Amino acid sequence: MAVEQNNPFGRKDPRIITVKPPVPPAAPADGGGPGKAAAPAAPPLLEVEGLCTWFPVKKGIFARTVGYVKAVNGVSFAMQAGETLGVVGESGCGKSTLSRTILRLEKPHAGKVRFGGRDVFALRGKDLQQYRRDMQVVFQDPHATLNPRHSVLEILTEGMLVHGLIKPKDTQEVAAELLRDVGLQPDAMHRYPHAFSGGQRQRICIARALALRPKMIICDEAVSALDLSIRAQVLNLLMELKDKYHLAYLFITHDIGVVEHIADNIIVMFKGEIVERGPAEQVLLHPQEPYTQRLIAAVPRVGGAAVGA
């Protein structure tokens, strides 16, 4: 028997607590009184303009370039501080290449990325080091991103020592605080990654990202490899940390059902391009593009109810 539902996803998982602060009333257009100008809008934290990341296709004995795979092609968007932007699309749509280009792990073919108003691709030296600190990432597979030869204490504090944020004598105190932030016991700092479950490893990766006190975290399929109940816990944790530290998230996922619980705005990617964008509620409840509608229809539902049932 199908479950009654008010949106395409049916009833929300009761384990996922979605609590968003009330939206303050809009300021008057005249700035609140006669003779007062309206307050200027805050500049975006991250701006992506016409970004293209193409990979050459080479053939022949001389490996001549005969074409390009346009993994990211003309992508533009902007994010404010404290915003969560969901990037949704099937595997191969270019969403992970987009994140790697923003992180400067891939070289762009064209376009611009500005962070805090500064050209990311022009950063050098200390400016680039500061960008690495402000922009952190949590990848899909925590086992592959944690050094098995390092203890959790070393994993969490290595970056802070490199950036000069703490002194060696303070490492245990700082690591204990980070572990408590992600719901782990402080004594976990003396253990190694193999001693933890997948969900616990991902919490350690989140703690490592938090260690450098970033302004923004890219979550690249950060919950895709986790069991459903653990996924809910990690999503709740990310939302709590966002409010606590005023973080911005670029949340990349192939599961459009996940962003329902965490994203403020959504962009949908297909073949390297953005095909739909807007506030999360609008995109999820009133999708305009057939591709977005297919993504929503593919979300598993209790009782197998059809979209709009």
PDB file of C-alpha atoms in Angstrom:
ATOM      1  CA  MET A   1       0.000   0.000   0.000  1.00  0.00           C
ATOM      2  CA  ALA A   2       1.451   3.333  -1.017  1.00  0.00           C
ATOM      3  CA  VAL A   3       2.271   5.886   1.641  1.00  0.00           C
ATOM      4  CA  GLU A   4       0.453   9.210   1.378  1.00  0.00           C
ATOM      5  CA  GLN A   5       2.840  12.018   0.644  1.00  0.00           C
ATOM      6  CA  ASN A   6       2.862  15.788   0.313  1.00  0.00           C
ATOM      7  CA  ASN A   7       5.980  15.948  -1.850  1.00  0.00           C
ATOM      8  CA  PRO A   8       7.793  13.699  -4.341  1.00  0.00           C
ATOM      9  CA  PHE A   9       9.843  12.059  -1.587  1.00  0.00           C
ATOM     10  CA  GLY A  10       7.043  10.879   0.687  1.00  0.00           C
ATOM     11  CA  ARG A  11       7.469  11.231   4.414  1.00  0.00           C
ATOM     12  CA  LYS A  12      10.874  12.402   5.513  1.00  0.00           C
ATOM     13  CA  ASP A  13      13.096   9.978   7.378  1.00  0.00           C
ATOM     14  CA  PRO A  14      12.255  10.656  11.071  1.00  0.00           C
ATOM     15  CA  ARG A  15      15.918  10.207  11.934  1.00  0.00           C
ATOM     16  CA  ILE A  16      16.804  13.310   9.936  1.00  0.00           C
ATOM     17  CA  ILE A  17      15.969  16.446  11.868  1.00  0.00           C
ATOM     18  CA  THR A  18      15.678  19.410   9.557  1.00  0.00           C
ATOM     19  CA  VAL A  19      15.552  22.531  11.672  1.00  0.00           C
ATOM     20  CA  LYS A  20      16.140  25.783   9.824  1.00  0.00           C
ATOM     21  CA  PRO A  21      16.170  29.179  11.556  1.00  0.00           C
ATOM     22  CA  PRO A  22      13.208  31.434  10.807  1.00  0.00           C
ATOM     23  CA  VAL A  23      13.726  33.798   7.909  1.00  0.00           C
ATOM     24  CA  PRO A  24      13.837  37.401   9.168  1.00  0.00           C
ATOM     25  CA  PRO A  25      11.371  39.818   7.569  1.00  0.00           C
ATOM     26  CA  ALA A  26      12.657  41.656   4.531  1.00  0.00           C
ATOM     27  CA  ALA A  27      13.922  45.179   5.071  1.00  0.00           C
ATOM     28  CA  PRO A  28      11.829  47.971   3.574  1.00  0.00           C
ATOM     29  CA  ALA A  29      12.811  48.996   0.068  1.00  0.00           C
ATOM     30  CA  ASP A  30      13.644  52.508   1.257  1.00  0.00           C
ATOM     31  CA  GLY A  31      16.087  51.211   3.881  1.00  0.00           C
ATOM     32  CA  GLY A  32      13.719  51.629   6.839  1.00  0.00           C
ATOM     33  CA  GLY A  33      13.058  55.350   6.836  1.00  0.00           C
ATOM     34  CA  PRO A  34      13.032  58.551   4.826  1.00  0.00           C
ATOM     35  CA  GLY A  35      16.369  59.540   3.409  1.00  0.00           C
ATOM     36  CA  LYS A  36      17.966  56.142   4.150  1.00  0.00           C
ATOM     37  CA  ALA A  37      19.422  54.085   1.303  1.00  0.00           C
ATOM     38  CA  ALA A  38      18.858  50.331   1.173  1.00  0.00           C
ATOM     39  CA  ALA A  39      21.751  48.301   2.580  1.00  0.00           C
ATOM     40  CA  PRO A  40      23.938  46.863  -0.184  1.00  0.00           C
ATOM     41  CA  ALA A  41      23.788  43.111  -0.687  1.00  0.00           C
ATOM     42  CA  ALA A  42      26.695  41.122   0.737  1.00  0.00           C
ATOM     43  CA  PRO A  43      29.250  40.124  -1.923  1.00  0.00           C
ATOM     44  CA  PRO A  44      29.298  36.402  -2.821  1.00  0.00           C
ATOM     45  CA  LEU A  45      31.761  34.159  -1.029  1.00  0.00           C
ATOM     46  CA  LEU A  46      32.287  32.022  -4.157  1.00  0.00           C
ATOM     47  CA  GLU A  47      31.692  33.090  -7.752  1.00  0.00           C
ATOM     48  CA  VAL A  48      32.057  30.746 -10.714  1.00  0.00           C
ATOM     49  CA  GLU A  49      31.803  32.399 -14.127  1.00  0.00           C
ATOM     50  CA  GLY A  50      31.742  30.553 -17.459  1.00  0.00           C
ATOM     51  CA  LEU A  51      33.915  27.738 -16.097  1.00  0.00           C
ATOM     52  CA  CYS A  52      35.067  25.154 -18.639  1.00  0.00           C
ATOM     53  CA  THR A  53      37.199  22.126 -17.831  1.00  0.00           C
ATOM     54  CA  TRP A  54      37.943  20.115 -20.958  1.00  0.00           C
ATOM     55  CA  PHE A  55      40.106  17.034 -21.281  1.00  0.00           C
ATOM     56  CA  PRO A  56      41.918  16.479 -24.604  1.00  0.00           C
ATOM     57  CA  VAL A  57      41.314  13.373 -26.703  1.00  0.00           C
ATOM     58  CA  LYS A  58      44.584  12.309 -28.339  1.00  0.00           C
ATOM     59  CA  LYS A  59      45.118   9.888 -31.214  1.00  0.00           C
ATOM     60  CA  GLY A  60      47.880   8.723 -33.489  1.00  0.00           C
ATOM     61  CA  ILE A  61      51.537   8.008 -33.022  1.00  0.00           C
ATOM     62  CA  PHE A  62      52.207  11.680 -32.273  1.00  0.00           C
ATOM     63  CA  ALA A  63      49.300  11.900 -29.811  1.00  0.00           C
ATOM     64  CA  ARG A  64      47.694  14.807 -31.571  1.00  0.00           C
ATOM     65  CA  THR A  65      44.646  16.372 -29.944  1.00  0.00           C
ATOM     66  CA  VAL A  66      41.622  15.538 -32.073  1.00  0.00           C
ATOM     67  CA  GLY A  67      38.901  16.704 -29.720  1.00  0.00           C
ATOM     68  CA  TYR A  68      37.886  17.382 -26.134  1.00  0.00           C
ATOM     69  CA  VAL A  69      35.731  15.785 -23.487  1.00  0.00           C
ATOM     70  CA  LYS A  70      33.819  18.762 -22.109  1.00  0.00           C
ATOM     71  CA  ALA A  71      33.458  17.608 -18.495  1.00  0.00           C
ATOM     72  CA  VAL A  72      32.452  21.110 -17.330  1.00  0.00           C
ATOM     73  CA  ASN A  73      31.198  23.477 -19.981  1.00  0.00           C
ATOM     74  CA  GLY A  74      30.176  27.069 -19.263  1.00  0.00           C
ATOM     75  CA  VAL A  75      29.101  26.665 -15.628  1.00  0.00           C
ATOM     76  CA  SER A  76      28.255  29.842 -13.681  1.00  0.00           C
ATOM     77  CA  PHE A  77      26.853  30.322 -10.171  1.00  0.00           C
ATOM     78  CA  ALA A  78      27.453  32.271  -6.962  1.00  0.00           C
ATOM     79  CA  MET A  79      27.299  31.357  -3.272  1.00  0.00           C
ATOM     80  CA  GLN A  80      26.934  33.484  -0.166  1.00  0.00           C
ATOM     81  CA  ALA A  81      28.670  32.864   3.156  1.00  0.00           C
ATOM     82  CA  GLY A  82      26.692  30.357   5.215  1.00  0.00           C
ATOM     83  CA  GLU A  83      24.800  28.992   2.186  1.00  0.00           C
ATOM     84  CA  THR A  84      24.464  25.341   1.221  1.00  0.00           C
ATOM     85  CA  LEU A  85      24.346  24.803  -2.533  1.00  0.00           C
ATOM     86  CA  GLY A  86      23.431  21.327  -3.719  1.00  0.00           C
ATOM     87  CA  VAL A  87      24.998  20.171  -7.002  1.00  0.00           C
ATOM     88  CA  VAL A  88      23.019  17.222  -8.344  1.00  0.00           C
ATOM     89  CA  GLY A  89      23.475  14.971 -11.342  1.00  0.00           C
ATOM     90  CA  GLU A  90      24.182  11.420 -12.415  1.00  0.00           C
ATOM     91  CA  SER A  91      27.672   9.938 -12.536  1.00  0.00           C
ATOM     92  CA  GLY A  92      29.721  11.513 -15.318  1.00  0.00           C
ATOM     93  CA  CYS A  93      27.773  14.787 -15.427  1.00  0.00           C
ATOM     94  CA  GLY A  94      30.842  16.809 -14.370  1.00  0.00           C
ATOM     95  CA  LYS A  95      29.973  17.694 -10.786  1.00  0.00           C
ATOM     96  CA  SER A  96      33.142  16.212  -9.251  1.00  0.00           C
ATOM     97  CA  THR A  97      35.295  17.774 -11.984  1.00  0.00           C
ATOM     98  CA  LEU A  98      33.659  21.071 -11.088  1.00  0.00           C
ATOM     99  CA  SER A  99      34.710  20.689  -7.452  1.00  0.00           C
ATOM    100  CA  ARG A 100      38.243  19.643  -8.376  1.00  0.00           C
ATOM    101  CA  THR A 101      38.604  22.689 -10.623  1.00  0.00           C
ATOM    102  CA  ILE A 102      37.422  25.000  -7.850  1.00  0.00           C
ATOM    103  CA  LEU A 103      40.009  23.363  -5.580  1.00  0.00           C
ATOM    104  CA  ARG A 104      42.682  23.870  -8.274  1.00  0.00           C
ATOM    105  CA  LEU A 105      43.215  20.141  -8.624  1.00  0.00           C
ATOM    106  CA  GLU A 106      42.258  20.424 -12.306  1.00  0.00           C
ATOM    107  CA  LYS A 107      43.318  23.140 -14.718  1.00  0.00           C
ATOM    108  CA  PRO A 108      40.429  25.000 -16.379  1.00  0.00           C
ATOM    109  CA  HIS A 109      40.152  25.493 -20.128  1.00  0.00           C
ATOM    110  CA  ALA A 110      38.333  28.817 -19.639  1.00  0.00           C
ATOM    111  CA  GLY A 111      36.349  30.779 -17.100  1.00  0.00           C
ATOM    112  CA  LYS A 112      36.925  32.335 -13.697  1.00  0.00           C
ATOM    113  CA  VAL A 113      36.563  31.339 -10.059  1.00  0.00           C
ATOM    114  CA  ARG A 114      36.596  34.069  -7.410  1.00  0.00           C
ATOM    115  CA  PHE A 115      36.682  33.397  -3.683  1.00  0.00           C
ATOM    116  CA  GLY A 116      36.138  36.377  -1.437  1.00  0.00           C
ATOM    117  CA  GLY A 117      36.455  38.558  -4.537  1.00  0.00           C
ATOM    118  CA  ARG A 118      39.925  37.231  -5.480  1.00  0.00           C
ATOM    119  CA  ASP A 119      40.805  35.301  -8.641  1.00  0.00           C
ATOM    120  CA  VAL A 120      41.508  31.750  -7.447  1.00  0.00           C
ATOM    121  CA  PHE A 121      43.618  30.802 -10.481  1.00  0.00           C
ATOM    122  CA  ALA A 122      45.902  33.820  -9.957  1.00  0.00           C
ATOM    123  CA  LEU A 123      46.712  33.035  -6.320  1.00  0.00           C
ATOM    124  CA  ARG A 124      50.328  32.288  -5.469  1.00  0.00           C
ATOM    125  CA  GLY A 125      52.442  31.767  -2.364  1.00  0.00           C
ATOM    126  CA  LYS A 126      50.839  32.785   0.915  1.00  0.00           C
ATOM    127  CA  ASP A 127      47.612  33.801  -0.797  1.00  0.00           C
ATOM    128  CA  LEU A 128      47.234  30.311  -2.233  1.00  0.00           C
ATOM    129  CA  GLN A 129      48.062  28.791   1.154  1.00  0.00           C
ATOM    130  CA  GLN A 130      45.317  30.874   2.748  1.00  0.00           C
ATOM    131  CA  TYR A 131      42.880  29.709   0.066  1.00  0.00           C
ATOM    132  CA  ARG A 132      43.787  26.082   0.807  1.00  0.00           C
ATOM    133  CA  ARG A 133      42.959  26.779   4.433  1.00  0.00           C
ATOM    134  CA  ASP A 134      39.651  28.557   3.746  1.00  0.00           C
ATOM    135  CA  MET A 135      38.395  25.970   1.242  1.00  0.00           C
ATOM    136  CA  GLN A 136      38.336  22.409   2.585  1.00  0.00           C
ATOM    137  CA  VAL A 137      36.919  19.191   1.135  1.00  0.00           C
ATOM    138  CA  VAL A 138      35.347  15.951   2.353  1.00  0.00           C
ATOM    139  CA  PHE A 139      35.559  13.163  -0.237  1.00  0.00           C
ATOM    140  CA  GLN A 140      33.337  10.133  -0.766  1.00  0.00           C
ATOM    141  CA  ASP A 141      35.663   7.380   0.476  1.00  0.00           C
ATOM    142  CA  PRO A 142      37.068   8.160   3.942  1.00  0.00           C
ATOM    143  CA  HIS A 143      39.209   5.019   3.949  1.00  0.00           C
ATOM    144  CA  ALA A 144      41.121   6.201   0.879  1.00  0.00           C
ATOM    145  CA  THR A 145      41.652   9.725   2.214  1.00  0.00           C
ATOM    146  CA  LEU A 146      43.003   8.852   5.671  1.00  0.00           C
ATOM    147  CA  ASN A 147      46.667   7.851   5.973  1.00  0.00           C
ATOM    148  CA  PRO A 148      46.625   4.381   7.601  1.00  0.00           C
ATOM    149  CA  ARG A 149      50.041   5.007   9.165  1.00  0.00           C
ATOM    150  CA  HIS A 150      48.967   8.147  11.004  1.00  0.00           C
ATOM    151  CA  SER A 151      46.997   8.210  14.229  1.00  0.00           C
ATOM    152  CA  VAL A 152      43.851  10.302  14.417  1.00  0.00           C
ATOM    153  CA  LEU A 153      45.806  12.826  16.483  1.00  0.00           C
ATOM    154  CA  GLU A 154      48.319  13.279  13.657  1.00  0.00           C
ATOM    155  CA  ILE A 155      45.596  13.386  11.003  1.00  0.00           C
ATOM    156  CA  LEU A 156      43.675  16.151  12.758  1.00  0.00           C
ATOM    157  CA  THR A 157      46.583  18.365  13.781  1.00  0.00           C
ATOM    158  CA  GLU A 158      49.048  18.053  10.881  1.00  0.00           C
ATOM    159  CA  GLY A 159      47.440  20.822   8.841  1.00  0.00           C
ATOM    160  CA  MET A 160      47.106  23.112  11.853  1.00  0.00           C
ATOM    161  CA  LEU A 161      50.801  22.738  12.620  1.00  0.00           C
ATOM    162  CA  VAL A 162      51.736  23.458   8.990  1.00  0.00           C
ATOM    163  CA  HIS A 163      49.635  26.639   8.976  1.00  0.00           C
ATOM    164  CA  GLY A 164      50.948  27.698  12.377  1.00  0.00           C
ATOM    165  CA  LEU A 165      47.511  27.700  14.020  1.00  0.00           C
ATOM    166  CA  ILE A 166      48.606  25.768  17.111  1.00  0.00           C
ATOM    167  CA  LYS A 167      51.751  24.812  18.986  1.00  0.00           C
ATOM    168  CA  PRO A 168      52.874  21.163  19.350  1.00  0.00           C
ATOM    169  CA  LYS A 169      52.058  21.203  23.075  1.00  0.00           C
ATOM    170  CA  ASP A 170      48.389  21.975  22.291  1.00  0.00           C
ATOM    171  CA  THR A 171      47.728  19.161  19.809  1.00  0.00           C
ATOM    172  CA  GLN A 172      45.916  16.791  22.177  1.00  0.00           C
ATOM    173  CA  GLU A 173      43.636  19.478  23.564  1.00  0.00           C
ATOM    174  CA  VAL A 174      42.693  20.708  20.087  1.00  0.00           C
ATOM    175  CA  ALA A 175      42.177  17.162  18.746  1.00  0.00           C
ATOM    176  CA  ALA A 176      39.899  16.332  21.674  1.00  0.00           C
ATOM    177  CA  GLU A 177      37.752  19.392  20.942  1.00  0.00           C
ATOM    178  CA  LEU A 178      37.489  18.491  17.240  1.00  0.00           C
ATOM    179  CA  LEU A 179      36.469  14.924  18.032  1.00  0.00           C
ATOM    180  CA  ARG A 180      33.768  16.124  20.407  1.00  0.00           C
ATOM    181  CA  ASP A 181      32.494  18.447  17.657  1.00  0.00           C
ATOM    182  CA  VAL A 182      31.862  15.453  15.382  1.00  0.00           C
ATOM    183  CA  GLY A 183      30.410  13.186  18.057  1.00  0.00           C
ATOM    184  CA  LEU A 184      33.465  11.025  18.840  1.00  0.00           C
ATOM    185  CA  GLN A 185      35.201  10.422  22.152  1.00  0.00           C
ATOM    186  CA  PRO A 186      38.520  12.229  22.753  1.00  0.00           C
ATOM    187  CA  ASP A 187      40.363   8.947  23.407  1.00  0.00           C
ATOM    188  CA  ALA A 188      39.831   8.083  19.723  1.00  0.00           C
ATOM    189  CA  MET A 189      42.801  10.340  18.901  1.00  0.00           C
ATOM    190  CA  HIS A 190      45.243   7.579  19.847  1.00  0.00           C
ATOM    191  CA  ARG A 191      43.770   5.026  17.433  1.00  0.00           C
ATOM    192  CA  TYR A 192      44.350   4.479  13.712  1.00  0.00           C
ATOM    193  CA  PRO A 193      41.835   4.667  10.833  1.00  0.00           C
ATOM    194  CA  HIS A 194      41.446   0.889  10.454  1.00  0.00           C
ATOM    195  CA  ALA A 195      39.930   0.724  13.954  1.00  0.00           C
ATOM    196  CA  PHE A 196      36.845   2.746  12.969  1.00  0.00           C
ATOM    197  CA  SER A 197      33.671   2.082  11.016  1.00  0.00           C
ATOM    198  CA  GLY A 198      32.917   3.865   7.753  1.00  0.00           C
ATOM    199  CA  GLY A 199      30.678   6.423   9.425  1.00  0.00           C
ATOM    200  CA  GLN A 200      33.261   7.121  12.122  1.00  0.00           C
ATOM    201  CA  ARG A 201      35.980   7.585   9.496  1.00  0.00           C
ATOM    202  CA  GLN A 202      33.827  10.113   7.693  1.00  0.00           C
ATOM    203  CA  ARG A 203      33.374  11.987  10.971  1.00  0.00           C
ATOM    204  CA  ILE A 204      37.164  12.079  11.301  1.00  0.00           C
ATOM    205  CA  CYS A 205      37.403  13.501   7.764  1.00  0.00           C
ATOM    206  CA  ILE A 206      34.877  16.192   8.701  1.00  0.00           C
ATOM    207  CA  ALA A 207      36.876  16.977  11.855  1.00  0.00           C
ATOM    208  CA  ARG A 208      40.043  17.275   9.757  1.00  0.00           C
ATOM    209  CA  ALA A 209      38.269  19.730   7.448  1.00  0.00           C
ATOM    210  CA  LEU A 210      37.091  21.754  10.437  1.00  0.00           C
ATOM    211  CA  ALA A 211      40.578  21.862  11.953  1.00  0.00           C
ATOM    212  CA  LEU A 212      41.742  24.691   9.670  1.00  0.00           C
ATOM    213  CA  ARG A 213      38.671  26.809  10.491  1.00  0.00           C
ATOM    214  CA  PRO A 214      37.526  27.101   6.861  1.00  0.00           C
ATOM    215  CA  LYS A 215      34.897  29.393   5.426  1.00  0.00           C
ATOM    216  CA  MET A 216      33.626  26.733   3.033  1.00  0.00           C
ATOM    217  CA  ILE A 217      33.651  22.939   2.743  1.00  0.00           C
ATOM    218  CA  ILE A 218      33.082  21.000  -0.474  1.00  0.00           C
ATOM    219  CA  CYS A 219      31.273  17.743   0.306  1.00  0.00           C
ATOM    220  CA  ASP A 220      31.910  15.537  -2.734  1.00  0.00           C
ATOM    221  CA  GLU A 221      29.499  12.594  -2.350  1.00  0.00           C
ATOM    222  CA  ALA A 222      30.301  12.753   1.373  1.00  0.00           C
ATOM    223  CA  VAL A 223      27.412  10.483   2.434  1.00  0.00           C
ATOM    224  CA  SER A 224      26.954   8.329  -0.671  1.00  0.00           C
ATOM    225  CA  ALA A 225      29.003   5.389   0.639  1.00  0.00           C
ATOM    226  CA  LEU A 226      27.275   5.281   4.042  1.00  0.00           C
ATOM    227  CA  ASP A 227      24.385   3.177   5.288  1.00  0.00           C
ATOM    228  CA  LEU A 228      21.015   4.944   5.418  1.00  0.00           C
ATOM    229  CA  SER A 229      20.924   5.427   9.204  1.00  0.00           C
ATOM    230  CA  ILE A 230      24.568   6.595   9.297  1.00  0.00           C
ATOM    231  CA  ARG A 231      23.875   8.916   6.375  1.00  0.00           C
ATOM    232  CA  ALA A 232      21.107  10.572   8.375  1.00  0.00           C
ATOM    233  CA  GLN A 233      23.418  11.072  11.343  1.00  0.00           C
ATOM    234  CA  VAL A 234      26.154  12.624   9.203  1.00  0.00           C
ATOM    235  CA  LEU A 235      23.669  14.966   7.500  1.00  0.00           C
ATOM    236  CA  ASN A 236      22.447  16.101  10.910  1.00  0.00           C
ATOM    237  CA  LEU A 237      26.045  16.634  11.991  1.00  0.00           C
ATOM    238  CA  LEU A 238      26.824  18.745   8.914  1.00  0.00           C
ATOM    239  CA  MET A 239      23.804  20.946   9.569  1.00  0.00           C
ATOM    240  CA  GLU A 240      24.775  21.419  13.225  1.00  0.00           C
ATOM    241  CA  LEU A 241      28.342  22.363  12.275  1.00  0.00           C
ATOM    242  CA  LYS A 242      27.086  24.768   9.620  1.00  0.00           C
ATOM    243  CA  ASP A 243      25.093  26.689  12.210  1.00  0.00           C
ATOM    244  CA  LYS A 244      27.848  26.548  14.821  1.00  0.00           C
ATOM    245  CA  TYR A 245      30.679  27.772  12.581  1.00  0.00           C
ATOM    246  CA  HIS A 246      28.680  29.647   9.881  1.00  0.00           C
ATOM    247  CA  LEU A 247      30.046  27.380   7.157  1.00  0.00           C
ATOM    248  CA  ALA A 248      29.143  27.360   3.484  1.00  0.00           C
ATOM    249  CA  TYR A 249      28.766  23.951   1.826  1.00  0.00           C
ATOM    250  CA  LEU A 250      29.039  23.000  -1.828  1.00  0.00           C
ATOM    251  CA  PHE A 251      27.207  19.697  -1.458  1.00  0.00           C
ATOM    252  CA  ILE A 252      27.753  17.379  -4.422  1.00  0.00           C
ATOM    253  CA  THR A 253      25.629  14.259  -4.791  1.00  0.00           C
ATOM    254  CA  HIS A 254      23.980  12.012  -7.370  1.00  0.00           C
ATOM    255  CA  ASP A 255      21.019  11.431  -4.987  1.00  0.00           C
ATOM    256  CA  ILE A 256      18.627  14.344  -5.289  1.00  0.00           C
ATOM    257  CA  GLY A 257      16.719  13.011  -2.279  1.00  0.00           C
ATOM    258  CA  VAL A 258      19.643  13.844   0.011  1.00  0.00           C
ATOM    259  CA  VAL A 259      19.757  17.560  -0.799  1.00  0.00           C
ATOM    260  CA  GLU A 260      16.136  17.922   0.313  1.00  0.00           C
ATOM    261  CA  HIS A 261      17.379  17.905   3.902  1.00  0.00           C
ATOM    262  CA  ILE A 262      20.428  20.138   3.670  1.00  0.00           C
ATOM    263  CA  ALA A 263      20.464  22.461   0.642  1.00  0.00           C
ATOM    264  CA  ASP A 264      19.227  26.051   0.473  1.00  0.00           C
ATOM    265  CA  ASN A 265      19.595  26.184  -3.321  1.00  0.00           C
ATOM    266  CA  ILE A 266      20.143  23.514  -5.980  1.00  0.00           C
ATOM    267  CA  ILE A 267      21.764  23.351  -9.390  1.00  0.00           C
ATOM    268  CA  VAL A 268      21.208  20.311 -11.610  1.00  0.00           C
ATOM    269  CA  MET A 269      24.003  19.312 -13.992  1.00  0.00           C
ATOM    270  CA  PHE A 270      23.775  17.234 -17.153  1.00  0.00           C
ATOM    271  CA  LYS A 271      26.648  16.584 -19.556  1.00  0.00           C
ATOM    272  CA  GLY A 272      28.806  19.290 -18.005  1.00  0.00           C
ATOM    273  CA  GLU A 273      26.180  22.033 -18.051  1.00  0.00           C
ATOM    274  CA  ILE A 274      23.631  23.425 -15.609  1.00  0.00           C
ATOM    275  CA  VAL A 275      20.135  22.545 -16.826  1.00  0.00           C
ATOM    276  CA  GLU A 276      18.116  23.784 -13.846  1.00  0.00           C
ATOM    277  CA  ARG A 277      18.685  25.912 -10.761  1.00  0.00           C
ATOM    278  CA  GLY A 278      16.723  27.563  -7.983  1.00  0.00           C
ATOM    279  CA  PRO A 279      15.695  27.341  -4.325  1.00  0.00           C
ATOM    280  CA  ALA A 280      15.654  23.749  -3.077  1.00  0.00           C
ATOM    281  CA  GLU A 281      11.915  23.630  -2.449  1.00  0.00           C
ATOM    282  CA  GLN A 282      11.094  25.038  -5.872  1.00  0.00           C
ATOM    283  CA  VAL A 283      13.364  22.636  -7.764  1.00  0.00           C
ATOM    284  CA  LEU A 284      12.247  19.576  -5.792  1.00  0.00           C
ATOM    285  CA  LEU A 285       8.496  20.218  -5.790  1.00  0.00           C
ATOM    286  CA  HIS A 286       8.138  21.967  -9.152  1.00  0.00           C
ATOM    287  CA  PRO A 287      10.943  20.741 -11.451  1.00  0.00           C
ATOM    288  CA  GLN A 288      10.837  22.262 -14.918  1.00  0.00           C
ATOM    289  CA  GLU A 289      13.367  20.134 -16.795  1.00  0.00           C
ATOM    290  CA  PRO A 290      12.559  16.529 -17.804  1.00  0.00           C
ATOM    291  CA  TYR A 291      16.026  15.473 -16.598  1.00  0.00           C
ATOM    292  CA  THR A 292      15.331  16.830 -13.099  1.00  0.00           C
ATOM    293  CA  GLN A 293      11.960  15.095 -13.115  1.00  0.00           C
ATOM    294  CA  ARG A 294      13.678  11.788 -13.936  1.00  0.00           C
ATOM    295  CA  LEU A 295      16.152  12.260 -11.081  1.00  0.00           C
ATOM    296  CA  ILE A 296      13.279  12.839  -8.656  1.00  0.00           C
ATOM    297  CA  ALA A 297      11.365   9.858 -10.009  1.00  0.00           C
ATOM    298  CA  ALA A 298      14.400   7.644  -9.341  1.00  0.00           C
ATOM    299  CA  VAL A 299      14.394   8.399  -5.589  1.00  0.00           C
ATOM    300  CA  PRO A 300      13.305   5.252  -3.656  1.00  0.00           C
ATOM    301  CA  ARG A 301      10.013   5.665  -1.782  1.00  0.00           C
ATOM    302  CA  VAL A 302       8.312   3.668   0.938  1.00  0.00           C
ATOM    303  CA  GLY A 303       5.549   1.629  -0.692  1.00  0.00           C
ATOM    304  CA  GLY A 304       6.797   2.469  -4.197  1.00  0.00           C
ATOM    305  CA  ALA A 305       4.511   5.487  -4.573  1.00  0.00           C
ATOM    306  CA  ALA A 306       4.822   7.336  -7.852  1.00  0.00           C
ATOM    307  CA  VAL A 307       5.760  10.988  -8.101  1.00  0.00           C
ATOM    308  CA  GLY A 308       2.782  13.159  -7.315  1.00  0.00           C
ATOM    309  CA  ALA A 309       0.770  10.226  -5.893  1.00  0.00           C
TER     310      ALA A 309
END
